[in-house]
Amino acid sequence: MRRPGLSGRGNPLRQTDGSPEKNDLALILSERECSAAAVYTLNRVKAAPIYVTMDHLEKGVAWGIVANSGNANACCPMSHENAEAMCLFAAQATGREAEDFAVASSGIIGQTINIQAVQTGVPKAAAALSREGSGGAATAIMTTDSVPKEVAVSLTLGGKEVKIGAIAKGSGMIHPNMGTLLAFITTDCAITPGVLEEAIREVSSKTFNRVTIDGETSPGDMAIVLANGMAGNEQIEWKDEDYNTFCQALAHVCRHLSRAIAGDGEGAGRLVTCRVAGARSEESAERLAKTVVSSALVKAAMFGADANWGRVLVAMGYSKAPFRPEHVDMSFESAAGSVLVCKQGDGLAFDEALAKKILSEKEVVIAVDLNEGGEQAECWGCDLTYDYVRINGDYRT
Amino acid sequence: MRRPGLSGRGNPLRQTDGSPEKNDLALILSERECSAAAVYTLNRVKAAPIYVTMDHLEKGVAWGIVANSGNANACCPMSHENAEAMCLFAAQATGREAEDFAVASSGIIGQTINIQAVQTGVPKAAAALSREGSGGAATAIMTTDSVPKEVAVSLTLGGKEVKIGAIAKGSGMIHPNMGTLLAFITTDCAITPGVLEEAIREVSSKTFNRVTIDGETSPGDMAIVLANGMAGNEQIEWKDEDYNTFCQALAHVCRHLSRAIAGDGEGAGRLVTCRVAGARSEESAERLAKTVVSSALVKAAMFGADANWGRVLVAMGYSKAPFRPEHVDMSFESAAGSVLVCKQGDGLAFDEALAKKILSEKEVVIAVDLNEGGEQAECWGCDLTYDYVRINGDYRT
């Protein structure tokens, strides 16, 4: 689906810090000023682009985003100046002001970004801007991602068609509840900055913040949403019915990206979903599910397609969420079927061959029922593989 | 060193749940009643031996410990009865009461322990009890450990020689600040149960609780100390000078075991120590150091002998401990030398070949200076290797 009024395009700039084959610069530009909101990493070590973007989005408006991959632009003496320079280059190439741009960087920490390469690249990216999709930008922001992540949906608000499109990158240094990852969401919805910010916070907490790859939070994580109003819907100014409809669509987009990021975690062989139901609160269900998909031992068992439910129960046990182990039922589920492995906290005899088959699928679900209430939550992660170790044993050099 | 009055011996019982070559039952017996104290896992899912041991040590006295490896005796309908039965078998074989024994189990969760094999094995273990060291018991409690962990020291209290000996197992499902691991410490020191409990709590918090292998806490973790008083020193009843001397020796023993456990973590190639100095509090230094040695990305970098200091700084950033990134200095150290990689939060140009050489040693130190105060702490972990994934991708089957 096209994203009217908003364009993103990768640029054939030669890679400065990674593979020479890869585009590494993305520019996203709106035809009009947008309501703009973002959520940022909670890591105490923040990359310079985080501070610059916070500053530029303070008024709640923006025109575009400039982003690079391969270098995090963090922990170098010139990081802040270079992040500001990226916005300036984007402004010069598009006839705007530096303050009209958000900036994001992802990659190696502590090495100075090749700002000359960015300076050369931005005008080329600007010249190549297109309304025909965001594939170029989705590719340009990839680091160790194996596939680009894109999604678009349309919805109807007051008889007007509204579109939401988004790209994201993930792969490593990803953990929920501390920040997010890199996600750029654009829409032609008319919505005020304040309400847009509430929407992205609310939706992130139930989507991006429920992904974990490795328990690590990057200093450059952020999710930005730009809304330029060109759909012509009556502007959303309150948390009314239109807001709810918009949030549902936004959640669909963010959930899609979250699952794509989890399934494409560094070295991942499968998408692992943990769904905790029967909880007394959504918060405790979320904490339990997150701890399970974060557990190195659960992740390693998922790599081995091993129905080692004891590790799931143990991970729940150290999550600090309240539950009664002796009430817990647990199954493993996938396209290949479902097998109940634990009832009221005790192990059952089960068909090991079937369990192996179920856990050998590309997408598997660890389904836990606490049998204590009506709330539930699901979180997404991936298995822990030899490739995760290989990729991260020598990422830098 | 012999441990007078206390004996441990593995038993040539055939393994019931693991390798058929391995002894899997340990019995430790004192010649006299001991002051007894323990610290236990904080996991909400606790194995049955934890509850039974808590119950049996409630009066602060015990005569011995019975332990098996290969099966955690957890999450099965008969787990509690089987843990009690192990103590009963130990009592029958030694002419004592079931309540005189602590019991511990380590291994697979959710499968019923072969209690007949234990029943057959305990009398054999009792018949083989010896004062000639604890090698048999140290071997019998191993699961995926590659080497047994033993240590002994002697100290002088009021002119009397006092000895402390200990065995431990570690390897996987190990994370600080939630519980410990399996450690059995014996001493002939005369010390009251209450003071002994204070000693093991104080020492554990600075030794066992500063080890992490994989962020996982086992439901069966515990450290037990038995003190039978046969050294003839004046009984330690207060936190006096003798108490401090005893604690120093106990800390030496526990630190030795902690480092041995970290260096022999599942699949580990090296012992990784993170020392955080210049902190405003020991607590924040400990939290920072723990988070660094827990980080999957730092552990993978250590596997690759990659001086990727940015990952260390990022891990500190999500630790939730207060510090100023812009004040941080960081070096990598080992027997091969030392290299400063970061000064006041910014990366330095450094000798990559030297850094590689330093990080290729069996024991490496990540040395962080916060430049904010006079407190420090160090925590121990290991690298993340292909073998960790291999071992845990198919531990159960």
CSV table of C-alpha atoms in Angstrom, one decimal, chain A residues 42-45 75-77 108-111 172-173 178 214-219 266 294-298 300-301 303-311 313-318 320-323 325 345-347 350 352 356 384-397, chain B residues 42-45 75-77 108-111 172-173 178 214-219 266 294-298 300-301 303-311 313-318 320-323 325 345-347 350 352 356 384-397:
chain,number,residue,atom,x,y,z
A,42,LEU,CA,14.9,4.4,28.9
A,43,ASN,CA,18.6,3.4,28.9
A,44,ARG,CA,20.6,5.9,30.9
A,45,VAL,CA,23.1,5.9,28.1
A,75,CYS,CA,29.6,7.9,23.0
A,76,CYS,CA,31.9,10.0,20.8
A,77,PRO,CA,32.9,13.6,21.4
A,108,ILE,CA,28.1,0.3,16.5
A,109,ILE,CA,28.6,2.4,19.6
A,110,GLY,CA,31.7,4.6,20.3
A,111,GLN,CA,33.0,5.0,16.8
A,172,GLY,CA,19.6,-7.3,18.6
A,173,MET,CA,19.8,-5.2,21.8
A,178,MET,CA,12.7,0.0,28.8
A,214,ASP,CA,18.1,-10.6,24.4
A,215,GLY,CA,17.2,-8.4,27.3
A,216,GLU,CA,19.4,-5.6,26.0
A,217,THR,CA,18.1,-2.0,25.5
A,218,SER,CA,19.8,0.0,22.9
A,219,PRO,CA,20.8,3.6,23.6
A,266,GLU,CA,19.6,-12.1,15.8
A,294,SER,CA,13.5,-13.5,28.0
A,295,SER,CA,14.8,-16.7,29.6
A,296,ALA,CA,18.1,-18.0,28.1
A,297,LEU,CA,17.2,-21.5,29.1
A,298,VAL,CA,13.6,-21.4,27.6
A,300,ALA,CA,17.7,-22.6,24.2
A,301,ALA,CA,15.0,-25.2,24.7
A,303,PHE,CA,16.1,-23.8,19.7
A,304,GLY,CA,16.2,-27.6,20.4
A,305,ALA,CA,12.4,-28.0,20.0
A,306,ASP,CA,12.5,-29.4,23.5
A,307,ALA,CA,9.3,-29.4,25.5
A,308,ASN,CA,11.1,-28.5,28.6
A,309,TRP,CA,8.2,-26.9,30.4
A,310,GLY,CA,10.0,-26.9,33.8
A,311,ARG,CA,12.2,-24.1,32.5
A,313,LEU,CA,7.7,-22.6,35.2
A,314,VAL,CA,11.0,-21.7,36.7
A,315,ALA,CA,11.2,-18.5,34.7
A,316,MET,CA,7.8,-17.5,35.8
A,317,GLY,CA,9.0,-18.2,39.4
A,318,TYR,CA,11.7,-15.6,39.2
A,320,LYS,CA,8.5,-11.4,40.7
A,321,ALA,CA,4.9,-11.5,39.5
A,322,PRO,CA,2.5,-13.1,41.9
A,323,PHE,CA,1.0,-16.5,40.9
A,325,PRO,CA,2.6,-22.6,40.8
A,345,GLY,CA,1.8,-27.4,38.5
A,346,ASP,CA,2.7,-31.0,38.0
A,347,GLY,CA,4.1,-32.6,34.9
A,350,PHE,CA,2.8,-36.5,27.0
A,352,GLU,CA,7.2,-36.4,23.1
A,356,LYS,CA,8.9,-32.1,19.1
A,384,LEU,CA,18.7,-18.7,21.3
A,385,THR,CA,20.8,-20.2,18.5
A,386,TYR,CA,24.4,-20.8,17.6
A,387,ASP,CA,24.0,-17.9,15.1
A,388,TYR,CA,23.2,-15.4,17.9
A,389,VAL,CA,26.5,-16.3,19.5
A,390,ARG,CA,28.3,-16.1,16.1
A,391,ILE,CA,26.8,-12.7,15.2
A,392,ASN,CA,27.5,-11.2,18.5
A,393,GLY,CA,30.8,-12.9,19.2
A,394,ASP,CA,32.3,-10.6,16.6
A,395,TYR,CA,29.8,-7.9,15.6
A,396,ARG,CA,32.2,-5.0,16.0
A,397,THR,CA,35.3,-6.1,14.0
B,42,LEU,CA,14.0,-16.8,46.2
B,43,ASN,CA,12.3,-18.4,43.1
B,44,ARG,CA,8.6,-18.6,43.7
B,45,VAL,CA,8.8,-22.1,42.3
B,75,CYS,CA,6.9,-30.2,40.3
B,76,CYS,CA,5.9,-33.8,40.7
B,77,PRO,CA,3.0,-35.0,42.8
B,108,ILE,CA,15.7,-32.1,35.6
B,109,ILE,CA,12.4,-30.6,36.7
B,110,GLY,CA,9.1,-32.3,36.5
B,111,GLN,CA,10.2,-35.9,36.3
B,172,GLY,CA,23.5,-23.3,34.7
B,173,MET,CA,20.3,-21.6,36.0
B,178,MET,CA,17.6,-14.3,43.9
B,214,ASP,CA,22.6,-17.0,32.6
B,215,GLY,CA,20.2,-14.9,34.7
B,216,GLU,CA,18.2,-18.0,35.7
B,217,THR,CA,17.4,-19.0,39.3
B,218,SER,CA,17.0,-22.6,40.0
B,219,PRO,CA,14.1,-23.8,42.2
B,266,GLU,CA,27.7,-24.0,31.1
B,294,SER,CA,24.6,-10.8,32.9
B,295,SER,CA,24.5,-9.1,29.5
B,296,ALA,CA,24.1,-11.6,26.6
B,297,LEU,CA,25.9,-9.1,24.3
B,298,VAL,CA,28.8,-8.5,26.7
B,300,ALA,CA,29.1,-12.9,23.5
B,301,ALA,CA,31.7,-10.2,23.0
B,303,PHE,CA,33.5,-15.2,23.7
B,304,GLY,CA,34.8,-13.4,20.6
B,305,ALA,CA,37.6,-11.7,22.7
B,306,ASP,CA,36.1,-8.5,21.2
B,307,ALA,CA,36.8,-5.3,23.2
B,308,ASN,CA,33.3,-4.0,22.6
B,309,TRP,CA,33.2,-1.6,25.5
B,310,GLY,CA,30.0,0.1,24.1
B,311,ARG,CA,28.0,-3.0,25.1
B,313,LEU,CA,28.4,0.9,28.9
B,314,VAL,CA,24.9,0.1,27.5
B,315,ALA,CA,24.4,-2.7,30.0
B,316,MET,CA,25.3,-0.3,32.8
B,317,GLY,CA,22.8,2.1,31.3
B,318,TYR,CA,19.8,-0.3,31.7
B,320,LYS,CA,18.7,1.1,36.9
B,321,ALA,CA,21.7,2.1,39.1
B,322,PRO,CA,22.5,5.8,39.1
B,323,PHE,CA,25.8,6.9,37.4
B,325,PRO,CA,28.0,7.9,31.6
B,345,GLY,CA,32.3,8.1,28.5
B,346,ASP,CA,34.0,8.6,25.1
B,347,GLY,CA,35.8,5.9,23.2
B,350,PHE,CA,43.4,1.7,21.5
B,352,GLU,CA,43.2,-3.7,19.0
B,356,LYS,CA,42.4,-9.2,21.6
B,384,LEU,CA,28.3,-17.0,26.1
B,385,THR,CA,29.4,-19.7,23.8
B,386,TYR,CA,28.1,-22.1,21.2
B,387,ASP,CA,28.4,-24.8,23.9
B,388,TYR,CA,25.9,-23.0,26.1
B,389,VAL,CA,23.4,-23.2,23.3
B,390,ARG,CA,24.3,-26.8,22.5
B,391,ILE,CA,24.1,-27.9,26.2
B,392,ASN,CA,20.7,-26.2,26.7
B,393,GLY,CA,19.2,-26.8,23.3
B,394,ASP,CA,18.8,-30.4,24.4
B,395,TYR,CA,19.4,-30.8,28.1
B,396,ARG,CA,16.3,-32.8,28.9
B,397,THR,CA,16.3,-35.5,26.3
